[in-house]
Each structure stands twice: as C-alpha cells, then as structure tokens.
Coordinates of C-alpha atoms in Angstrom, one line a residue:
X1 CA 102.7 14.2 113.3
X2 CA 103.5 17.9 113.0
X3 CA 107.2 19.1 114.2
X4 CA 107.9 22.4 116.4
X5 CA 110.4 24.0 115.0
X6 CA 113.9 24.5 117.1
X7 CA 115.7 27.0 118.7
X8 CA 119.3 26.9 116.4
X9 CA 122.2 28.2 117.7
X10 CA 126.3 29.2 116.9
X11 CA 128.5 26.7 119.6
X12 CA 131.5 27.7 118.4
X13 CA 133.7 28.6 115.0
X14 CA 137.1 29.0 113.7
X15 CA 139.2 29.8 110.8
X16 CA 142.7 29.5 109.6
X17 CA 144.5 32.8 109.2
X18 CA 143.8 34.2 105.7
X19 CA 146.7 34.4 103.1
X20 CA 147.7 35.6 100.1
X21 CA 147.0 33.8 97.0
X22 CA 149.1 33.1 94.7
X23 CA 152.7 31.8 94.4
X24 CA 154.0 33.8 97.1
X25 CA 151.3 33.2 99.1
X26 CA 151.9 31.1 102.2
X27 CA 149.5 28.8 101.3
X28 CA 150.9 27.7 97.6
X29 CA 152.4 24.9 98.6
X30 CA 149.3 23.8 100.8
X31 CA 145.5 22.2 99.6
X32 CA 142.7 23.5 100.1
X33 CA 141.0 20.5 101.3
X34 CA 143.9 20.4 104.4
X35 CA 142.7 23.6 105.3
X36 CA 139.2 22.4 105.9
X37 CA 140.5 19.4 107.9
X38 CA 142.6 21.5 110.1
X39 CA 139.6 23.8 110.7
X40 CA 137.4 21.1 112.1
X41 CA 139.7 19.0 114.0
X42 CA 140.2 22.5 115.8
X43 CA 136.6 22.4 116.2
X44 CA 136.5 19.6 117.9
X45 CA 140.2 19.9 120.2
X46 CA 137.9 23.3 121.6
X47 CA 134.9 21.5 121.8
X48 CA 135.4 17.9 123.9
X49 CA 132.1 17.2 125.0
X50 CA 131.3 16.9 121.4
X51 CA 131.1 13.3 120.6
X52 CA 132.0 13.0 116.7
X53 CA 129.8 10.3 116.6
X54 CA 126.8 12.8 117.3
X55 CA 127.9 14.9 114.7
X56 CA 124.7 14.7 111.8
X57 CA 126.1 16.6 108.9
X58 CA 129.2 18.5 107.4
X59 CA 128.6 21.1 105.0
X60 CA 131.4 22.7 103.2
X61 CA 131.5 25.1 100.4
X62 CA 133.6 26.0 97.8
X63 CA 133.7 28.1 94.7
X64 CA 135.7 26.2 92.6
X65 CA 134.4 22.7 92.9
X66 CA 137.4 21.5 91.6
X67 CA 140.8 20.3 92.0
X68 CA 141.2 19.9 96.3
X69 CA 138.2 21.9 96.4
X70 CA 136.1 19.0 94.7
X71 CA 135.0 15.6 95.5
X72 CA 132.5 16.5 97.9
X73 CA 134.2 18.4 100.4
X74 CA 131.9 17.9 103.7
X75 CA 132.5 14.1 103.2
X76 CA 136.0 13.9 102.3
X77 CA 137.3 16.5 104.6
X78 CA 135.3 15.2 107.2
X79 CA 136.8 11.9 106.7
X80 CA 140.3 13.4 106.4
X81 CA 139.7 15.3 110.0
X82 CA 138.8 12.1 111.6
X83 CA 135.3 11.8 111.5
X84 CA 133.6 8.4 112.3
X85 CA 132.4 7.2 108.8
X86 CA 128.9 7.4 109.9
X87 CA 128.8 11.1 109.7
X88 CA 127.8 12.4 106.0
X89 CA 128.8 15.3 104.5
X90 CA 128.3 17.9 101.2
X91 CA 129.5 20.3 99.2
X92 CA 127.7 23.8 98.2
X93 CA 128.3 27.0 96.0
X94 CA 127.1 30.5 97.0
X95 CA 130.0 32.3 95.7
X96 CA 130.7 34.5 98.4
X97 CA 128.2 33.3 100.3
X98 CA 129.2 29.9 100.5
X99 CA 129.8 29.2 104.2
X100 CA 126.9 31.7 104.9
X101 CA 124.9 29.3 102.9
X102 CA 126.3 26.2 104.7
X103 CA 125.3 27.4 108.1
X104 CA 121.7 28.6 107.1
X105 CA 121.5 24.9 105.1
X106 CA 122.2 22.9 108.3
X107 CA 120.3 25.2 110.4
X108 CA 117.5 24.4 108.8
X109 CA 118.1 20.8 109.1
X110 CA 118.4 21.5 113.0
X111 CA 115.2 24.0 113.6
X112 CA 113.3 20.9 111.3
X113 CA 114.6 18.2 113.3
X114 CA 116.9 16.3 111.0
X115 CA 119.7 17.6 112.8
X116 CA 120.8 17.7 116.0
X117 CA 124.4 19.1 115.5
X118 CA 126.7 20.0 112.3
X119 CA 129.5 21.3 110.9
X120 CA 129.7 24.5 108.4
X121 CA 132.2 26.5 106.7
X122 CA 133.9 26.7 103.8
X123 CA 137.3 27.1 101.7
X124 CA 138.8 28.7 98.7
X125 CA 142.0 28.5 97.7
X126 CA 142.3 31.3 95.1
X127 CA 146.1 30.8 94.4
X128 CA 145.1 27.4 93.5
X129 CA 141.5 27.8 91.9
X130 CA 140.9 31.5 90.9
X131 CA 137.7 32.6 90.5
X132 CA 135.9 31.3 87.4
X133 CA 138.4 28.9 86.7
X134 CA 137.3 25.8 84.4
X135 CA 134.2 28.0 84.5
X136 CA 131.9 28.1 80.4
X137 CA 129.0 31.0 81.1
X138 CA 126.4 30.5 78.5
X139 CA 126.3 33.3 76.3
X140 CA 122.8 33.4 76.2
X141 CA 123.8 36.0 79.1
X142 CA 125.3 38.4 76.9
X143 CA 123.5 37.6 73.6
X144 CA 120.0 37.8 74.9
X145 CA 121.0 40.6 77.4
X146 CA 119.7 38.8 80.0
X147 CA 122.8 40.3 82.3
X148 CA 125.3 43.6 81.2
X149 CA 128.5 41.7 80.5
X150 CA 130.2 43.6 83.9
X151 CA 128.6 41.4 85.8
X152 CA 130.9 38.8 85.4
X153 CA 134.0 40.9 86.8
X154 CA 133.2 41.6 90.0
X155 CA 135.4 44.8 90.3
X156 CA 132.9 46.4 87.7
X157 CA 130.0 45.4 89.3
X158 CA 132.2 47.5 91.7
X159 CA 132.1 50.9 89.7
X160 CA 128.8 50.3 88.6
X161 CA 127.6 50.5 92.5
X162 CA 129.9 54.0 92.6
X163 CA 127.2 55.1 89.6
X164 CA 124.4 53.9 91.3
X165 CA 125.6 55.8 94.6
X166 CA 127.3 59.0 93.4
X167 CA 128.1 60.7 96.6
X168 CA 130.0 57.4 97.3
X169 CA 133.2 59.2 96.5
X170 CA 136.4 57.3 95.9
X171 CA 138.0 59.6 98.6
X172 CA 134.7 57.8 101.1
X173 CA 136.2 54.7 100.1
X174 CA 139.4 54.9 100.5
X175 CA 138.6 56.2 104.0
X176 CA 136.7 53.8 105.0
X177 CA 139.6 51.4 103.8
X178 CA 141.8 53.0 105.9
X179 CA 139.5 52.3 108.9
X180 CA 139.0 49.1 108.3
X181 CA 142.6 48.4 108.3
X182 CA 142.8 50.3 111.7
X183 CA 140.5 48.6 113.6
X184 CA 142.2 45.1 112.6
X185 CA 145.3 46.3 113.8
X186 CA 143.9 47.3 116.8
X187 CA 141.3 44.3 117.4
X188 CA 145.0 42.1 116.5
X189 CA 146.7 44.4 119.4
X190 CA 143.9 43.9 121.8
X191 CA 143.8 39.9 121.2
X192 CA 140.4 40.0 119.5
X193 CA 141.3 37.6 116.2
X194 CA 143.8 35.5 117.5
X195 CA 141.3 33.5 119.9
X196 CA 139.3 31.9 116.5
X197 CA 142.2 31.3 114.1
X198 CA 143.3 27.6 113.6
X199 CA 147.7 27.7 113.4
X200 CA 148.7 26.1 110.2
X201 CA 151.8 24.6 109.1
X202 CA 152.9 25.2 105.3
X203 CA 155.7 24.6 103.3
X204 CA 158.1 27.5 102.3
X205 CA 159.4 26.9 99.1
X206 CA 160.7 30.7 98.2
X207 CA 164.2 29.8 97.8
X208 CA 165.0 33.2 96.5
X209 CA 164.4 35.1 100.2
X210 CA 166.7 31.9 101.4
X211 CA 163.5 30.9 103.0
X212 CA 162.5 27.4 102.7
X213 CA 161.4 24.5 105.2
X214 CA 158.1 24.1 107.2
X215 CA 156.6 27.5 108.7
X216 CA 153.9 28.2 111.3
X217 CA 151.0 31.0 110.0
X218 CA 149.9 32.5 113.0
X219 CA 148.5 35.7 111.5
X220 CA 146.5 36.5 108.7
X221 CA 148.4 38.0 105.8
X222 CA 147.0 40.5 104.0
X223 CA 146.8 43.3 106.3
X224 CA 148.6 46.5 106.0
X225 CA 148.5 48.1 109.0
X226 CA 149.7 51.7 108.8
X227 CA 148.1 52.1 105.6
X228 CA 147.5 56.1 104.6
X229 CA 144.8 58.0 102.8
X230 CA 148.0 59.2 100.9
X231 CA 149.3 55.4 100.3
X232 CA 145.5 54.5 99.0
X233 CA 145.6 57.9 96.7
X234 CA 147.6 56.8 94.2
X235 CA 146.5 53.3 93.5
X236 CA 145.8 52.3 89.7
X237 CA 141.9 51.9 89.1
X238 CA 142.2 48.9 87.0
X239 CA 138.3 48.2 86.5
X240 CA 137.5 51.2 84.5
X241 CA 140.0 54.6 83.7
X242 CA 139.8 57.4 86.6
X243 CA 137.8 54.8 88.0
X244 CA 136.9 55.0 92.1
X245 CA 137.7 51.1 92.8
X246 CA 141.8 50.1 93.8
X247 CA 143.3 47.3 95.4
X248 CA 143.4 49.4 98.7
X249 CA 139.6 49.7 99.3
X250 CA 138.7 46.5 98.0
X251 CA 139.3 42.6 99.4
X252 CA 142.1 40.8 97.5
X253 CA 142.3 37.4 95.9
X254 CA 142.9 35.1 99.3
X255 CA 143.2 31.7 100.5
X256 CA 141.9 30.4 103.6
X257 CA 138.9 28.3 105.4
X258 CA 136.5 28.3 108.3
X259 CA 134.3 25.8 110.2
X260 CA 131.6 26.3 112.8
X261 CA 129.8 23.8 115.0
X262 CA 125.7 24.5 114.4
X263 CA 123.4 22.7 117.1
X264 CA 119.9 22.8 118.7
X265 CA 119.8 25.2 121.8
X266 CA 118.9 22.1 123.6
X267 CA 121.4 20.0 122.2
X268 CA 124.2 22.4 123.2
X269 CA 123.2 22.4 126.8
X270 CA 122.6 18.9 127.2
X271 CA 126.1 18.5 125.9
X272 CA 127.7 21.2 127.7
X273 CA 128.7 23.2 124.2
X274 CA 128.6 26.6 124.8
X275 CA 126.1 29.1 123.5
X276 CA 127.3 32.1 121.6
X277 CA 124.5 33.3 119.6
X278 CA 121.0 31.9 118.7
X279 CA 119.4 32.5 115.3
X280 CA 117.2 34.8 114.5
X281 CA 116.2 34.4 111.0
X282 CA 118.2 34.7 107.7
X283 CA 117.1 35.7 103.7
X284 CA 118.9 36.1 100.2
X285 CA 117.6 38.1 97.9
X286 CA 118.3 38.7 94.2
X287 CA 119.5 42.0 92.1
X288 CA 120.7 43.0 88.9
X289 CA 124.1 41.0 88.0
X290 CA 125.6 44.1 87.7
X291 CA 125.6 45.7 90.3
X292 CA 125.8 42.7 92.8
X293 CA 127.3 44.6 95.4
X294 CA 123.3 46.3 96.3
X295 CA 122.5 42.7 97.1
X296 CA 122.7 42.8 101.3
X297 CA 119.9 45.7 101.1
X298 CA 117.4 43.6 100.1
X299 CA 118.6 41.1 101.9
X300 CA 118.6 42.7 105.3
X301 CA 114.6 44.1 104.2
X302 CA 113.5 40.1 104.0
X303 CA 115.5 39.0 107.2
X304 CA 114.7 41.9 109.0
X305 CA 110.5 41.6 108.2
X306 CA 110.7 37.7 109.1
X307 CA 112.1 38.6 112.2
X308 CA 109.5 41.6 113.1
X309 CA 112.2 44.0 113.7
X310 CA 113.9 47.0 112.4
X311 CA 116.9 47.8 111.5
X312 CA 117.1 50.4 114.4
X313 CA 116.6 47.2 116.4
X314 CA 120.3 46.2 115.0
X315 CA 123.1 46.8 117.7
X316 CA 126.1 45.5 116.0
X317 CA 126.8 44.7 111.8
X318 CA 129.4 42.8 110.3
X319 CA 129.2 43.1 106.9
X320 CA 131.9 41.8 104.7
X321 CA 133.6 43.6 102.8
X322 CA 134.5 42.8 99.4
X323 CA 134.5 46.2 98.1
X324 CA 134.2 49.0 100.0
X325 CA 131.8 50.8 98.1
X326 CA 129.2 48.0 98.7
X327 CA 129.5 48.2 102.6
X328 CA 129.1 52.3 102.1
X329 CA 125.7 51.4 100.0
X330 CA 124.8 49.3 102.6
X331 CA 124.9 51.9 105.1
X332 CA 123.4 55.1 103.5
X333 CA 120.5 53.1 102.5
X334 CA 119.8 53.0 105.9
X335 CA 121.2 56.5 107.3
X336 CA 124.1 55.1 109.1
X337 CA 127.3 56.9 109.0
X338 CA 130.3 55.7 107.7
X339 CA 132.5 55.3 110.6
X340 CA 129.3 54.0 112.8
X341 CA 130.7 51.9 116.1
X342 CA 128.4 49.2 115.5
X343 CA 130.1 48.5 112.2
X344 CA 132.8 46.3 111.3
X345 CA 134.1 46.8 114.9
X346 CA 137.2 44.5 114.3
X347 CA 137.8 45.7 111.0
X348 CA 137.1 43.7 107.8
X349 CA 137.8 42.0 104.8
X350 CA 139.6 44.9 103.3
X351 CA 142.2 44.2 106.0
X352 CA 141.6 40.5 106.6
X353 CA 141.2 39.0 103.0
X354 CA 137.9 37.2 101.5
X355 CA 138.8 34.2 100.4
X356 CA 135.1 33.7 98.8
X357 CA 133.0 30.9 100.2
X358 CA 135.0 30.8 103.4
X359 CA 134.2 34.5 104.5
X360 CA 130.7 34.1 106.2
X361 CA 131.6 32.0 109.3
X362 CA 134.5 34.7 109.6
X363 CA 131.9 37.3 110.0
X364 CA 129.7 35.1 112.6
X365 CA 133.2 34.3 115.0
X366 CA 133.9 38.3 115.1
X367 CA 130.2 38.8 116.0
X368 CA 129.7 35.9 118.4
X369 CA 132.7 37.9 120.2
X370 CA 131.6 40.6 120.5
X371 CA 128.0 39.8 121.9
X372 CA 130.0 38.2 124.5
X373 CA 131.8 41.3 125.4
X374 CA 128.5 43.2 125.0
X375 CA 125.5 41.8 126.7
X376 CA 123.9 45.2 126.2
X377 CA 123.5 44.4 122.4
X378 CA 120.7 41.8 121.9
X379 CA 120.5 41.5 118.1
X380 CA 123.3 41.7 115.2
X381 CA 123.6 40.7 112.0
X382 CA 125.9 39.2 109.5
X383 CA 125.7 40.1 105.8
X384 CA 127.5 40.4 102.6
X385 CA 127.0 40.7 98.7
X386 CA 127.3 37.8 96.2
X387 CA 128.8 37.2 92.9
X388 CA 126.0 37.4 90.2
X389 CA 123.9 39.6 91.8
X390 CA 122.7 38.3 95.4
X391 CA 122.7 38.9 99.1
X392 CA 122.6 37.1 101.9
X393 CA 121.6 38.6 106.1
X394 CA 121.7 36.4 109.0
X395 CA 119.9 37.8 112.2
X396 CA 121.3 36.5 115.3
X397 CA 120.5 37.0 118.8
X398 CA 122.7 37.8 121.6
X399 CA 122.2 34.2 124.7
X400 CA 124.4 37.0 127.1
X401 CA 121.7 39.5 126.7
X402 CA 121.4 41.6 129.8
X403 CA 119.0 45.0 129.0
X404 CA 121.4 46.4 131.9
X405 CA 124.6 45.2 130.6
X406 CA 125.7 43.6 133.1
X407 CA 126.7 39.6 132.2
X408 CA 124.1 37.2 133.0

C-alpha cells in the first residue's frame, strides 16, 4: 500500500566540549567510543519520556573507522550507554559530514516510516586517529589525474579556494576569524553553549604541570578568546609560501562527539519530546577534490530548489567552519556580507574546534537555539564542506514560528 511521507523533526542534541588533539589534549587519555556513550546517555538523562526501548536506530559516524572509533559504533556505543539490546545500531563515513549524514540517514528512515525515533551523531578522536590514518588512496587518483594531488590535504584545497576567490584576502579571513572567536566568547558569556555540552571526566596524566588525577571538561578547549588581527598577522602559512591560510583562520585538529535524538513530529508529541526544529529538506552535492571547500554552494542550490525557496528566504546560517575562506565563498556567492547577523551567530568552528564527523549535530544544537530565541525566523540552515570535494545543506524549519515574533 503506498506510504505518506512524515513530518521529521530535531527533539533534542548534545555534544561533549571539544578538545585539543593530541598528547596534551584533554582527551588523550580518553576513547573515542566513551565519548559517544556519554553523549547519548545525556540524551536520554534530558529526555525521560523517551523509553529506550522505543528507540529504532543509532547511527554514529566516524572518520577513522578504526581503533575505538571502529567496530560498529551505533551498536557498540549504544550498548555501552545502556541501550536495551533490541535497539540496532551503525556506523557511517562522510568525512566532515559525518553526523550531518547520520541525521539526514535516519530521517529518512522516519519520513519513510521505518523509524519512529533515533539517535545520530558522531565522533573523532583526532589525537587518537588523525585524519587519513591507516588510510591507502589508489593512485589511480594522481596517475590518471582523475583529482590534482591537493586534494588530499585539506589546507590546500584551502588556498586553492583563495585562487578561485581572489578578493577573499587573507586580511578577510583573518577578520572573519577574529569574529568568530568573538561571538563564542560572548555566546559562552551569555550562557548560549553551555546548555548542549555533555561534562566529561578525563584522566590527567601531564605530570610535568604537576597536574595529574581525574579532571572535569566543562568548556570547550580550543578557543582563544581575545585573539587580535595583529596576533592572526603573523601566523606561518604552512599550506603553500606567502600563502593566505594559518592556524588562526582555520579549525584545528580536535577531539570530541555529539548525539541528537531524531523522531516523527507525531512521535515527539505523543511522547512529550520536545520540538525544536522540523526538517525541511537536505542535499549533497559534488565538486572538484580540489577545491572541496566550494562544496556547500551547490549544496545549498539542491536543498534550497527541493524546498521551493530562496536563499533570501534563509533567516539564520550556521555554516561550519573548517576554513575560513570556505564560509567567505559561501557567502559572496550569494551577496551576503561578511559580518552578516544571521551568520554563525555563536561563533564557529574556528573558535570551537571540528572534530570531523562530529561537527554537524554541533551546528544543528546552536541553530535549534536560536529559533527558540527567535520565533521571527521561520527557516535556517545548517551546512558545511567535505573532504574530497562535497557539501552537504540541511533546511530546517523554525516549530516556534510566530510572523510577529512573539512566542507561540
């Protein structure tokens, strides 16, 4: 018999603070798969109408499928948080795009009918597993020229985007680096982040600070609040000589995870979950390797023509930010100024950290707050670029929608 296709909506999502990676990280001495478990148990403390039992699906992805970030992460980590053994669970690899991809995957599943409710998100543990560990590209790829060889360091696919976009000055980047970090200082000062972030214990083993025992993260540890035009100035370029890309207006190499709780509209309310956005429509797209950081644009064009709407139709954007350079693209290809208010209103991963495939649900918690605090926005969207030349948009719709923005 043929199926009507479901309302989907965002109940609710958290993540753990982002760190660091590597040995003086705070997460070195923790596993990647413990980061997931803490991120859905939280789920479920927040969310105690839930039965677990209900839950239909856990999607989890990871970059680096291996190590604590293998074995089938949705299953095991569900397991580990608690889970009845009835629920089933996967893993999946979008780079970048991972948890994005985990959240459109069981959407589907809930618009179709296969689902009622699920879990999404993702982890990487970069200290642990960096990017392209264990990792054999064919070299087909280079041989054949089927892809410039840049396009397997994502900092070059970086400067190539600067070429593509030449009044995208490195001066433009850094300032919009300096921004970013602003406004996550400020969204941290006005209790914006610290509502969605999961505390962690971890183990302090830096014996040379006299710092060692069990810790508490609390805050996420990358950001440099105070950070200077004239501090981002003198930054090496290390992707290419009087290059425009530096450490300072591009995301780091970070450990962290996220979960969300994806449902039918009418499964929420049935089940008293709360509503915080409802999907709207969502598209990946493909571009040239090299210059991966384009990918959102044509992204957004697909998501944007499912949906019937126009990007003027758009009322708030979180895009991530893995290089500034790639959010700037992103926003002269559409005539929006740099230092728009509908942009990256909390600030982004420049400040944060992007920890890969954990990033999108990150995106979707600082936009599901913000709807909440403006019911005069109906639509926003979530997007961001993807290793190897993709992007990936999410169109969400705001449940507090008032047209006279007043709370309904």
């Amino acid at each position: 018999m043929p199926r009507t296709v479901r309302d989907v909506v965002f109940v609710d999502g958290v993540r753990t603070p982002f760190g660091k990676a590597g040995p003086k990280g705070i997460y070195h001495e923790t596993r990647a798969d413990d980061l997931v478990v803490k991120a859905i148990r939280e789920l479920l403390r927040r969310n105690p109408d839930l039965d677990p039992k209900k839950i239909d699906e856990v999607a989890i992805a990871a970059t680096t499928q291996i190590g604590d970030q293998g074995l089938t992460l949705g299953r095991t980590a569900g397991i580990l948080a608690g889970l009845p053994q009835s629920v089933p669970g996967y893993s999946i690899d979008r780079m970048c795009a991972g948890a994005l991809t985990a959240v459109t995957a069981v959407a589907g599943g809930v618009a179709f009918g296969a689902y009622d409710v699920a879990l999404a998100g993702g982890v990487e543990h970069m200290g642990r597993h960096p990017m392209g560990e264990g990792v054999d590209p064919n070299p087909r790829f280079v041989s054949e020229k089927l892809v410039d060889e840049s396009a397997l360091f994502m900092g070059m696919t970086a400067e190539n985007l600067h070429d593509r976009y030449p009044t995208i000055t490195k001066l433009r980047a850094d300032e919009y680096a300096v921004r970013s970090q602003e406004k996550a200082a400020k969204a941290y000062a006005d209790g914006k982040i610290q509502q969605d972030l999961v505390p962690i214990s971890v183990r302090n083993t830096n014996e040379a600070a006299g710092e060692t025992g069990w810790g508490l993260v609390t805050t996420d540890e990358p950001m440099r609040p105070g950070t200077t035009l004239e501090n981002l100035a003198g930054l090496k370029t290390p992707f290419r000589t009087h290059g425009r890309v530096t450490a300072g207006n591009a995301a780091g190499l970070n450990d962290g995870a996220t979960a969300a709780i994806i449902a039918s509209e009418d499964f929420a309310r049935e089940n008293n979950l709360p509503v915080k956005m409802r999907l709207v429509s969502y598209s990946f797209a493909g571009v040239e390797p090299e210059v991966m950081g384009y990918g959102p644009i044509p992204a957004t064009e697909k998501a944007l023509a499912q949906a019937g709407l126009t990007i003027e139709d758009i009322g708030l954007f979180e895009v991530n930010e893995a290089f500034a350079v790639q959010v700037l693209a992103f926003l002269e290809h559409y005539g929006i100024a740099d230092d728009d208010a509908r942009v990256n209103q909390y600030g982004g991963a420049i400040a944060f950290g992007h920890p890969l495939a954990s990033s999108g649900v990150r995106l979707m918690t600082q936009l599901a707050r913000q709807f909440e605090e403006q019911p005069h926005v109906r639509y926003g969207l979530t997007t961001m670029c993807v290793g190897f030349g993709m992007g990936a948009t999410v169109i969400w719709e705001n449940p507090n929608f008032n047209a006279e923005g007043d709370s309904k």
